Amino acid sequence: MRALTVTPGTKDSLRLEEDFAEPAEHEGGLLVEAVAVGVCGTDREIIAGDYGEAPPGGDRLVIGHESLGRVVEDPTGRLEFGDLVAGIVRHPDPVPCANCAEGQWDMCRNGQYTEHGIKALDGFARDRWRIEPEHAVKLDRSLGLLGVLLEPTSVVAKAWELIDRFVERDPWQPENVLVTGAGPIGLLAALLGKQRDLDVHVVDLATDGPKPQLTHDLGATYHSKPVHELGFAPDLVLECTGAPPVVFGVMDAVGPCGVVCLTGVSTGGHQIPVDAGALNRALVLENNVVFGSVNANARHWKAGADALAAADRKWLNRLITRRVPVEHYREAYADPQAGDIKVVVEFGER
Ligand SMILES: [Zn+2]
């Protein structure tokens, strides 16, 4: 069968192997036929040789952590032939730490977790894959290819769950949210904000392409200007750019008792001047919460599947701006093109 593999640590080693071994029984009882994988920045970092780890005993890694497949067989009988599923990316560390022991591997304390397509577990960019049935999340069949959006949606669902916990601390309830960055994570964060009946504002540099209209069609407000020029203090912020000036800008801009969730991963090495004393004073005097959030556990994956099932299919479909057959994988993993939001690699029947 076909598999997209890399040699981790070697730049530009991505290739389509035609005779890759069928998934081994020890990978899990659930056998799945691939429909598609989503492409994201982590994949490009792995292809650049900056990231990624092969499974123990080998030097190749199957990439692809944003999955969608159809069930071929489930020995537990929970899933039926043809059910649409996505595979949960992270698995608990073997120790396990206190969090992994309770199924909260997204909060792993020792870093010894494994991740499909990223860290010591083969990914989903292959014709067939196996996973433990409890690590597969069922999707509404009517979503079709749109189910490939579940992994980024799970990340956003976790961010929202944590925001909910922080806003429970006082009687006041937030009315608006500012989302910075209108990429897949930002737009999905905005979608979940609308599903919570919030007044949603999205900030992004783009003035053309699909982002302004997608935001508008969600019933949200699009701004292409710096955060400090917005003219209002947001109650909540979901920061999805990782760009240092934006990160510090939203901490400064958030309103009293406001909560800032940071989800963007910065590359580091960029220095910007910050008045740390003024920023600290503003955060303290306004009882602000600033926190980071990454990855997702089973509860968030299920919440993400529910959010997608409740979303407008035509709107979701516009998030997938390019569909590339696996034979043309190089087009999908090359540098992003203007207007790209989510690029997916499709696996035809094989
Ligand atoms: Zn752990």
PDB file of C-alpha atoms in Angstrom, residues 68-347:
ATOM      1  CA  LEU A  68     -10.129  10.978   8.249  1.00  0.00           C
ATOM      2  CA  GLY A  69     -10.918   7.382   7.361  1.00  0.00           C
ATOM      3  CA  ARG A  70     -13.636   4.784   6.934  1.00  0.00           C
ATOM      4  CA  VAL A  71     -13.871   1.827   9.286  1.00  0.00           C
ATOM      5  CA  VAL A  72     -13.061  -1.511   7.668  1.00  0.00           C
ATOM      6  CA  GLU A  73     -13.343  -3.665  10.794  1.00  0.00           C
ATOM      7  CA  ASP A  74     -13.827  -3.088  14.499  1.00  0.00           C
ATOM      8  CA  PRO A  75     -13.397  -6.185  16.675  1.00  0.00           C
ATOM      9  CA  THR A  76     -15.272  -4.486  19.521  1.00  0.00           C
ATOM     10  CA  GLY A  77     -18.363  -4.017  17.347  1.00  0.00           C
ATOM     11  CA  ARG A  78     -18.789  -0.419  18.497  1.00  0.00           C
ATOM     12  CA  LEU A  79     -18.136   0.991  15.037  1.00  0.00           C
ATOM     13  CA  GLU A  80     -19.705  -0.232  11.821  1.00  0.00           C
ATOM     14  CA  PHE A  81     -18.181  -0.830   8.418  1.00  0.00           C
ATOM     15  CA  GLY A  82     -18.038   2.500   6.608  1.00  0.00           C
ATOM     16  CA  ASP A  83     -18.293   4.700   9.697  1.00  0.00           C
ATOM     17  CA  LEU A  84     -16.227   7.878   9.379  1.00  0.00           C
ATOM     18  CA  VAL A  85     -13.556   8.226  12.042  1.00  0.00           C
ATOM     19  CA  ALA A  86     -10.519  10.297  12.921  1.00  0.00           C
ATOM     20  CA  GLY A  87      -7.635   8.966  14.996  1.00  0.00           C
ATOM     21  CA  ILE A  88      -6.676  10.762  18.202  1.00  0.00           C
ATOM     22  CA  VAL A  89      -3.153  12.065  17.674  1.00  0.00           C
ATOM     23  CA  ARG A  90      -1.549  11.835  21.110  1.00  0.00           C
ATOM     24  CA  HIS A  91      -1.179   8.713  23.242  1.00  0.00           C
ATOM     25  CA  PRO A  92      -0.344   8.721  26.954  1.00  0.00           C
ATOM     26  CA  ASP A  93       3.215   8.339  28.131  1.00  0.00           C
ATOM     27  CA  PRO A  94       4.168   4.842  29.377  1.00  0.00           C
ATOM     28  CA  VAL A  95       5.067   5.853  32.947  1.00  0.00           C
ATOM     29  CA  PRO A  96       2.317   7.273  33.076  1.00  0.00           C
ATOM     30  CA  CYS A  97       2.330  10.731  34.647  1.00  0.00           C
ATOM     31  CA  ALA A  98      -0.618  11.685  36.871  1.00  0.00           C
ATOM     32  CA  ASN A  99      -2.433  13.391  33.996  1.00  0.00           C
ATOM     33  CA  CYS A 100      -1.877  10.696  31.374  1.00  0.00           C
ATOM     34  CA  ALA A 101      -3.028   8.096  33.935  1.00  0.00           C
ATOM     35  CA  GLU A 102      -6.418   9.835  33.971  1.00  0.00           C
ATOM     36  CA  GLY A 103      -6.727  10.145  30.189  1.00  0.00           C
ATOM     37  CA  GLN A 104      -5.527  13.743  30.077  1.00  0.00           C
ATOM     38  CA  TRP A 105      -2.561  13.093  27.815  1.00  0.00           C
ATOM     39  CA  ASP A 106      -2.965  16.577  26.377  1.00  0.00           C
ATOM     40  CA  MET A 107      -1.596  17.754  29.741  1.00  0.00           C
ATOM     41  CA  CYS A 108       1.319  15.271  29.871  1.00  0.00           C
ATOM     42  CA  ARG A 109       3.849  16.347  32.467  1.00  0.00           C
ATOM     43  CA  ASN A 110       6.940  14.379  31.434  1.00  0.00           C
ATOM     44  CA  GLY A 111       6.931  14.806  27.649  1.00  0.00           C
ATOM     45  CA  GLN A 112       7.153  11.059  27.037  1.00  0.00           C
ATOM     46  CA  TYR A 113       3.825  10.946  25.189  1.00  0.00           C
ATOM     47  CA  THR A 114       3.751   9.721  21.582  1.00  0.00           C
ATOM     48  CA  GLU A 115       1.926  11.264  18.629  1.00  0.00           C
ATOM     49  CA  HIS A 116       0.795   9.749  15.335  1.00  0.00           C
ATOM     50  CA  GLY A 117       2.684  11.246  12.426  1.00  0.00           C
ATOM     51  CA  ILE A 118       4.866  13.361  14.705  1.00  0.00           C
ATOM     52  CA  LYS A 119       6.543  11.533  17.569  1.00  0.00           C
ATOM     53  CA  ALA A 120       7.388   7.815  17.615  1.00  0.00           C
ATOM     54  CA  LEU A 121       4.076   6.625  16.128  1.00  0.00           C
ATOM     55  CA  ASP A 122       3.358   6.290  12.413  1.00  0.00           C
ATOM     56  CA  GLY A 123       0.798   8.738  11.085  1.00  0.00           C
ATOM     57  CA  PHE A 124      -2.315   8.473   8.981  1.00  0.00           C
ATOM     58  CA  ALA A 125      -1.004   9.362   5.479  1.00  0.00           C
ATOM     59  CA  ARG A 126      -1.224   5.768   4.242  1.00  0.00           C
ATOM     60  CA  ASP A 127      -3.906   3.759   2.480  1.00  0.00           C
ATOM     61  CA  ARG A 128      -4.820   1.851   5.647  1.00  0.00           C
ATOM     62  CA  TRP A 129      -4.069   2.407   9.317  1.00  0.00           C
ATOM     63  CA  ARG A 130      -4.849   0.762  12.623  1.00  0.00           C
ATOM     64  CA  ILE A 131      -5.577   2.278  16.004  1.00  0.00           C
ATOM     65  CA  GLU A 132      -7.058   1.153  19.324  1.00  0.00           C
ATOM     66  CA  PRO A 133     -10.854   1.502  18.975  1.00  0.00           C
ATOM     67  CA  GLU A 134     -10.988   3.851  21.999  1.00  0.00           C
ATOM     68  CA  HIS A 135      -8.587   6.191  20.186  1.00  0.00           C
ATOM     69  CA  ALA A 136     -10.903   6.584  17.180  1.00  0.00           C
ATOM     70  CA  VAL A 137     -13.561   9.290  17.201  1.00  0.00           C
ATOM     71  CA  LYS A 138     -16.726   8.750  15.191  1.00  0.00           C
ATOM     72  CA  LEU A 139     -17.884  11.538  12.901  1.00  0.00           C
ATOM     73  CA  ASP A 140     -21.344  12.313  11.559  1.00  0.00           C
ATOM     74  CA  ARG A 141     -21.426  10.559   8.168  1.00  0.00           C
ATOM     75  CA  SER A 142     -23.008  13.575   6.512  1.00  0.00           C
ATOM     76  CA  LEU A 143     -19.749  15.478   7.071  1.00  0.00           C
ATOM     77  CA  GLY A 144     -17.945  13.414   4.450  1.00  0.00           C
ATOM     78  CA  LEU A 145     -14.530  14.911   3.684  1.00  0.00           C
ATOM     79  CA  LEU A 146     -15.226  17.773   6.117  1.00  0.00           C
ATOM     80  CA  GLY A 147     -14.473  15.327   8.947  1.00  0.00           C
ATOM     81  CA  VAL A 148     -10.794  15.890   8.194  1.00  0.00           C
ATOM     82  CA  LEU A 149     -11.213  19.170  10.094  1.00  0.00           C
ATOM     83  CA  LEU A 150     -11.680  17.318  13.388  1.00  0.00           C
ATOM     84  CA  GLU A 151      -8.071  17.483  14.599  1.00  0.00           C
ATOM     85  CA  PRO A 152      -7.838  21.298  14.469  1.00  0.00           C
ATOM     86  CA  THR A 153     -11.380  21.488  15.852  1.00  0.00           C
ATOM     87  CA  SER A 154     -10.374  19.321  18.826  1.00  0.00           C
ATOM     88  CA  VAL A 155      -7.573  21.776  19.634  1.00  0.00           C
ATOM     89  CA  VAL A 156     -10.072  24.640  19.576  1.00  0.00           C
ATOM     90  CA  ALA A 157     -12.627  22.677  21.631  1.00  0.00           C
ATOM     91  CA  LYS A 158     -10.025  22.234  24.365  1.00  0.00           C
ATOM     92  CA  ALA A 159      -9.197  25.957  24.341  1.00  0.00           C
ATOM     93  CA  TRP A 160     -12.885  26.803  24.735  1.00  0.00           C
ATOM     94  CA  GLU A 161     -13.367  24.262  27.537  1.00  0.00           C
ATOM     95  CA  LEU A 162     -10.530  25.866  29.502  1.00  0.00           C
ATOM     96  CA  ILE A 163     -11.860  29.372  28.837  1.00  0.00           C
ATOM     97  CA  ASP A 164     -15.220  28.197  30.227  1.00  0.00           C
ATOM     98  CA  ARG A 165     -13.534  27.105  33.443  1.00  0.00           C
ATOM     99  CA  PHE A 166     -11.870  30.490  33.927  1.00  0.00           C
ATOM    100  CA  VAL A 167     -15.021  32.521  33.257  1.00  0.00           C
ATOM    101  CA  GLU A 168     -16.898  30.504  35.879  1.00  0.00           C
ATOM    102  CA  ARG A 169     -14.953  32.342  38.593  1.00  0.00           C
ATOM    103  CA  ASP A 170     -17.190  35.443  38.604  1.00  0.00           C
ATOM    104  CA  PRO A 171     -20.916  36.218  38.025  1.00  0.00           C
ATOM    105  CA  TRP A 172     -20.168  38.344  34.947  1.00  0.00           C
ATOM    106  CA  GLN A 173     -20.522  36.535  31.639  1.00  0.00           C
ATOM    107  CA  PRO A 174     -18.458  37.502  28.578  1.00  0.00           C
ATOM    108  CA  GLU A 175     -20.328  38.812  25.565  1.00  0.00           C
ATOM    109  CA  ASN A 176     -17.604  38.966  22.933  1.00  0.00           C
ATOM    110  CA  VAL A 177     -14.457  37.212  21.826  1.00  0.00           C
ATOM    111  CA  LEU A 178     -11.547  38.400  19.731  1.00  0.00           C
ATOM    112  CA  VAL A 179      -9.874  35.769  17.569  1.00  0.00           C
ATOM    113  CA  THR A 180      -6.469  36.731  16.188  1.00  0.00           C
ATOM    114  CA  GLY A 181      -5.507  34.974  12.958  1.00  0.00           C
ATOM    115  CA  ALA A 182      -7.994  33.679  10.388  1.00  0.00           C
ATOM    116  CA  GLY A 183      -6.245  30.432   9.524  1.00  0.00           C
ATOM    117  CA  PRO A 184      -7.957  27.060  10.144  1.00  0.00           C
ATOM    118  CA  ILE A 185      -7.544  27.275  13.935  1.00  0.00           C
ATOM    119  CA  GLY A 186      -8.749  30.878  14.091  1.00  0.00           C
ATOM    120  CA  LEU A 187     -11.783  30.326  11.883  1.00  0.00           C
ATOM    121  CA  LEU A 188     -12.745  27.164  13.777  1.00  0.00           C
ATOM    122  CA  ALA A 189     -12.295  29.079  17.054  1.00  0.00           C
ATOM    123  CA  ALA A 190     -14.637  31.731  15.640  1.00  0.00           C
ATOM    124  CA  LEU A 191     -17.154  29.031  14.657  1.00  0.00           C
ATOM    125  CA  LEU A 192     -17.211  27.648  18.207  1.00  0.00           C
ATOM    126  CA  GLY A 193     -17.527  31.207  19.519  1.00  0.00           C
ATOM    127  CA  LYS A 194     -20.644  31.722  17.393  1.00  0.00           C
ATOM    128  CA  GLN A 195     -21.999  28.374  18.601  1.00  0.00           C
ATOM    129  CA  ARG A 196     -21.739  29.899  22.100  1.00  0.00           C
ATOM    130  CA  ASP A 197     -23.778  32.916  20.957  1.00  0.00           C
ATOM    131  CA  LEU A 198     -20.891  35.320  21.452  1.00  0.00           C
ATOM    132  CA  ASP A 199     -20.231  38.478  19.453  1.00  0.00           C
ATOM    133  CA  VAL A 200     -17.204  37.243  17.492  1.00  0.00           C
ATOM    134  CA  HIS A 201     -14.464  39.485  16.078  1.00  0.00           C
ATOM    135  CA  VAL A 202     -11.640  38.184  13.910  1.00  0.00           C
ATOM    136  CA  VAL A 203      -8.393  40.042  13.219  1.00  0.00           C
ATOM    137  CA  ASP A 204      -6.098  39.074  10.353  1.00  0.00           C
ATOM    138  CA  LEU A 205      -3.694  40.884   8.053  1.00  0.00           C
ATOM    139  CA  ALA A 206      -5.389  39.584   4.883  1.00  0.00           C
ATOM    140  CA  THR A 207      -7.556  42.093   3.062  1.00  0.00           C
ATOM    141  CA  ASP A 208      -8.464  39.801   0.147  1.00  0.00           C
ATOM    142  CA  GLY A 209      -8.781  36.051  -0.347  1.00  0.00           C
ATOM    143  CA  PRO A 210     -11.485  33.977   1.391  1.00  0.00           C
ATOM    144  CA  LYS A 211     -10.911  34.999   5.028  1.00  0.00           C
ATOM    145  CA  PRO A 212     -12.982  38.230   5.208  1.00  0.00           C
ATOM    146  CA  GLN A 213     -16.022  36.648   3.553  1.00  0.00           C
ATOM    147  CA  LEU A 214     -15.789  33.430   5.590  1.00  0.00           C
ATOM    148  CA  THR A 215     -15.755  35.537   8.759  1.00  0.00           C
ATOM    149  CA  HIS A 216     -18.681  37.637   7.560  1.00  0.00           C
ATOM    150  CA  ASP A 217     -20.710  34.570   6.555  1.00  0.00           C
ATOM    151  CA  LEU A 218     -20.258  33.184  10.051  1.00  0.00           C
ATOM    152  CA  GLY A 219     -21.988  36.294  11.388  1.00  0.00           C
ATOM    153  CA  ALA A 220     -18.715  37.581  12.829  1.00  0.00           C
ATOM    154  CA  THR A 221     -16.878  40.878  12.272  1.00  0.00           C
ATOM    155  CA  TYR A 222     -13.617  40.983  10.328  1.00  0.00           C
ATOM    156  CA  HIS A 223     -10.873  43.516  11.069  1.00  0.00           C
ATOM    157  CA  SER A 224      -7.621  43.906   9.156  1.00  0.00           C
ATOM    158  CA  LYS A 225      -5.909  46.306  11.540  1.00  0.00           C
ATOM    159  CA  PRO A 226      -3.696  46.086  14.622  1.00  0.00           C
ATOM    160  CA  VAL A 227      -5.389  44.961  17.844  1.00  0.00           C
ATOM    161  CA  HIS A 228      -4.783  48.302  19.587  1.00  0.00           C
ATOM    162  CA  GLU A 229      -6.775  50.065  16.842  1.00  0.00           C
ATOM    163  CA  LEU A 230      -9.908  47.921  17.269  1.00  0.00           C
ATOM    164  CA  GLY A 231     -11.580  50.471  19.521  1.00  0.00           C
ATOM    165  CA  PHE A 232     -12.893  48.010  22.107  1.00  0.00           C
ATOM    166  CA  ALA A 233     -11.546  45.859  24.933  1.00  0.00           C
ATOM    167  CA  PRO A 234     -12.418  42.220  24.209  1.00  0.00           C
ATOM    168  CA  ASP A 235     -13.899  40.071  26.989  1.00  0.00           C
ATOM    169  CA  LEU A 236     -12.138  36.957  25.702  1.00  0.00           C
ATOM    170  CA  VAL A 237      -9.243  36.445  23.300  1.00  0.00           C
ATOM    171  CA  LEU A 238      -8.244  33.353  21.385  1.00  0.00           C
ATOM    172  CA  GLU A 239      -4.774  34.092  20.074  1.00  0.00           C
ATOM    173  CA  CYS A 240      -4.028  31.908  17.049  1.00  0.00           C
ATOM    174  CA  THR A 241      -1.064  33.615  15.369  1.00  0.00           C
ATOM    175  CA  GLY A 242       1.877  33.120  17.744  1.00  0.00           C
ATOM    176  CA  ALA A 243       3.207  36.429  16.386  1.00  0.00           C
ATOM    177  CA  PRO A 244       4.922  38.213  19.320  1.00  0.00           C
ATOM    178  CA  PRO A 245       3.473  41.702  18.675  1.00  0.00           C
ATOM    179  CA  VAL A 246      -0.043  40.222  18.485  1.00  0.00           C
ATOM    180  CA  VAL A 247       0.486  38.087  21.601  1.00  0.00           C
ATOM    181  CA  PHE A 248       1.527  41.107  23.679  1.00  0.00           C
ATOM    182  CA  GLY A 249      -1.069  43.283  21.955  1.00  0.00           C
ATOM    183  CA  VAL A 250      -3.971  41.093  23.081  1.00  0.00           C
ATOM    184  CA  MET A 251      -2.673  40.816  26.653  1.00  0.00           C
ATOM    185  CA  ASP A 252      -2.700  44.609  26.749  1.00  0.00           C
ATOM    186  CA  ALA A 253      -6.081  44.952  25.022  1.00  0.00           C
ATOM    187  CA  VAL A 254      -8.189  42.404  26.934  1.00  0.00           C
ATOM    188  CA  GLY A 255     -10.839  43.972  29.176  1.00  0.00           C
ATOM    189  CA  PRO A 256     -11.453  43.676  32.936  1.00  0.00           C
ATOM    190  CA  CYS A 257     -11.759  40.055  34.149  1.00  0.00           C
ATOM    191  CA  GLY A 258     -10.954  39.017  30.589  1.00  0.00           C
ATOM    192  CA  VAL A 259      -9.312  35.763  29.575  1.00  0.00           C
ATOM    193  CA  VAL A 260      -6.614  35.310  26.925  1.00  0.00           C
ATOM    194  CA  CYS A 261      -5.967  31.843  25.534  1.00  0.00           C
ATOM    195  CA  LEU A 262      -2.701  31.472  23.618  1.00  0.00           C
ATOM    196  CA  THR A 263      -2.722  28.693  21.002  1.00  0.00           C
ATOM    197  CA  GLY A 264      -0.168  29.954  18.474  1.00  0.00           C
ATOM    198  CA  VAL A 265       3.310  28.475  18.625  1.00  0.00           C
ATOM    199  CA  SER A 266       6.008  31.080  18.038  1.00  0.00           C
ATOM    200  CA  THR A 267       9.280  30.212  16.378  1.00  0.00           C
ATOM    201  CA  GLY A 268      11.343  32.218  18.863  1.00  0.00           C
ATOM    202  CA  GLY A 269      14.324  34.390  18.064  1.00  0.00           C
ATOM    203  CA  HIS A 270      12.224  37.503  17.439  1.00  0.00           C
ATOM    204  CA  GLN A 271      12.738  40.246  19.978  1.00  0.00           C
ATOM    205  CA  ILE A 272      10.270  43.071  20.433  1.00  0.00           C
ATOM    206  CA  PRO A 273      10.292  45.874  22.994  1.00  0.00           C
ATOM    207  CA  VAL A 274       7.744  45.271  25.761  1.00  0.00           C
ATOM    208  CA  ASP A 275       6.964  47.459  28.759  1.00  0.00           C
ATOM    209  CA  ALA A 276       6.820  44.477  31.095  1.00  0.00           C
ATOM    210  CA  GLY A 277       5.946  46.585  34.134  1.00  0.00           C
ATOM    211  CA  ALA A 278       2.961  48.226  32.446  1.00  0.00           C
ATOM    212  CA  LEU A 279       1.792  44.879  31.090  1.00  0.00           C
ATOM    213  CA  ASN A 280       2.040  43.255  34.516  1.00  0.00           C
ATOM    214  CA  ARG A 281       0.151  46.143  36.113  1.00  0.00           C
ATOM    215  CA  ALA A 282      -2.632  45.895  33.523  1.00  0.00           C
ATOM    216  CA  LEU A 283      -3.016  42.133  33.988  1.00  0.00           C
ATOM    217  CA  VAL A 284      -3.029  42.348  37.797  1.00  0.00           C
ATOM    218  CA  LEU A 285      -5.358  45.321  38.120  1.00  0.00           C
ATOM    219  CA  GLU A 286      -7.877  43.754  35.735  1.00  0.00           C
ATOM    220  CA  ASN A 287      -7.808  40.216  37.151  1.00  0.00           C
ATOM    221  CA  ASN A 288      -6.853  38.932  33.721  1.00  0.00           C
ATOM    222  CA  VAL A 289      -6.052  35.326  32.935  1.00  0.00           C
ATOM    223  CA  VAL A 290      -3.482  34.478  30.264  1.00  0.00           C
ATOM    224  CA  PHE A 291      -2.925  30.797  29.570  1.00  0.00           C
ATOM    225  CA  GLY A 292      -1.502  28.478  26.938  1.00  0.00           C
ATOM    226  CA  SER A 293      -3.343  25.517  25.444  1.00  0.00           C
ATOM    227  CA  VAL A 294      -2.162  22.745  23.150  1.00  0.00           C
ATOM    228  CA  ASN A 295      -3.388  19.363  21.916  1.00  0.00           C
ATOM    229  CA  ALA A 296      -6.618  17.687  23.060  1.00  0.00           C
ATOM    230  CA  ASN A 297      -7.877  14.633  24.912  1.00  0.00           C
ATOM    231  CA  ALA A 298     -10.768  12.301  24.056  1.00  0.00           C
ATOM    232  CA  ARG A 299     -13.365  14.621  25.615  1.00  0.00           C
ATOM    233  CA  HIS A 300     -12.234  17.487  23.378  1.00  0.00           C
ATOM    234  CA  TRP A 301     -12.216  15.298  20.285  1.00  0.00           C
ATOM    235  CA  LYS A 302     -15.830  14.344  20.955  1.00  0.00           C
ATOM    236  CA  ALA A 303     -16.730  17.984  21.592  1.00  0.00           C
ATOM    237  CA  GLY A 304     -15.049  18.867  18.299  1.00  0.00           C
ATOM    238  CA  ALA A 305     -17.022  16.188  16.449  1.00  0.00           C
ATOM    239  CA  ASP A 306     -20.249  17.606  17.915  1.00  0.00           C
ATOM    240  CA  ALA A 307     -19.261  21.144  16.890  1.00  0.00           C
ATOM    241  CA  LEU A 308     -18.582  20.048  13.307  1.00  0.00           C
ATOM    242  CA  ALA A 309     -21.845  18.075  13.163  1.00  0.00           C
ATOM    243  CA  ALA A 310     -23.727  21.230  14.199  1.00  0.00           C
ATOM    244  CA  ALA A 311     -21.934  23.504  11.700  1.00  0.00           C
ATOM    245  CA  ASP A 312     -23.067  24.643   8.278  1.00  0.00           C
ATOM    246  CA  ARG A 313     -21.603  22.205   5.746  1.00  0.00           C
ATOM    247  CA  LYS A 314     -21.196  24.787   2.983  1.00  0.00           C
ATOM    248  CA  TRP A 315     -19.225  27.070   5.286  1.00  0.00           C
ATOM    249  CA  LEU A 316     -16.979  24.227   6.481  1.00  0.00           C
ATOM    250  CA  ASN A 317     -16.430  23.186   2.878  1.00  0.00           C
ATOM    251  CA  ARG A 318     -14.968  26.605   2.074  1.00  0.00           C
ATOM    252  CA  LEU A 319     -12.275  26.085   4.731  1.00  0.00           C
ATOM    253  CA  ILE A 320     -10.842  23.315   2.566  1.00  0.00           C
ATOM    254  CA  THR A 321      -9.325  25.456  -0.162  1.00  0.00           C
ATOM    255  CA  ARG A 322      -7.327  22.737  -1.976  1.00  0.00           C
ATOM    256  CA  ARG A 323      -7.801  18.984  -2.328  1.00  0.00           C
ATOM    257  CA  VAL A 324      -4.727  17.240  -3.662  1.00  0.00           C
ATOM    258  CA  PRO A 325      -4.671  13.571  -4.731  1.00  0.00           C
ATOM    259  CA  VAL A 326      -1.955  11.689  -2.867  1.00  0.00           C
ATOM    260  CA  GLU A 327      -0.029  11.119  -6.111  1.00  0.00           C
ATOM    261  CA  HIS A 328       0.496  14.899  -6.278  1.00  0.00           C
ATOM    262  CA  TYR A 329       1.507  15.160  -2.613  1.00  0.00           C
ATOM    263  CA  ARG A 330       4.369  17.555  -3.327  1.00  0.00           C
ATOM    264  CA  GLU A 331       1.877  20.275  -4.275  1.00  0.00           C
ATOM    265  CA  ALA A 332       0.131  19.855  -0.933  1.00  0.00           C
ATOM    266  CA  TYR A 333       3.253  20.028   1.241  1.00  0.00           C
ATOM    267  CA  ALA A 334       5.032  22.816  -0.666  1.00  0.00           C
ATOM    268  CA  ASP A 335       4.910  26.331   0.776  1.00  0.00           C
ATOM    269  CA  PRO A 336       1.335  27.602   1.304  1.00  0.00           C
ATOM    270  CA  GLN A 337      -0.274  29.399  -1.635  1.00  0.00           C
ATOM    271  CA  ALA A 338      -2.178  32.667  -1.469  1.00  0.00           C
ATOM    272  CA  GLY A 339      -5.727  31.998  -0.332  1.00  0.00           C
ATOM    273  CA  ASP A 340      -4.917  28.647   1.285  1.00  0.00           C
ATOM    274  CA  ILE A 341      -6.770  27.902   4.490  1.00  0.00           C
ATOM    275  CA  LYS A 342      -6.753  24.106   4.820  1.00  0.00           C
ATOM    276  CA  VAL A 343      -5.109  21.897   2.219  1.00  0.00           C
ATOM    277  CA  VAL A 344      -5.973  18.199   2.308  1.00  0.00           C
ATOM    278  CA  VAL A 345      -4.395  15.164   0.671  1.00  0.00           C
ATOM    279  CA  GLU A 346      -6.979  12.697  -0.596  1.00  0.00           C
ATOM    280  CA  PHE A 347      -6.558   8.934  -0.747  1.00  0.00           C
TER     281      PHE A 347
END
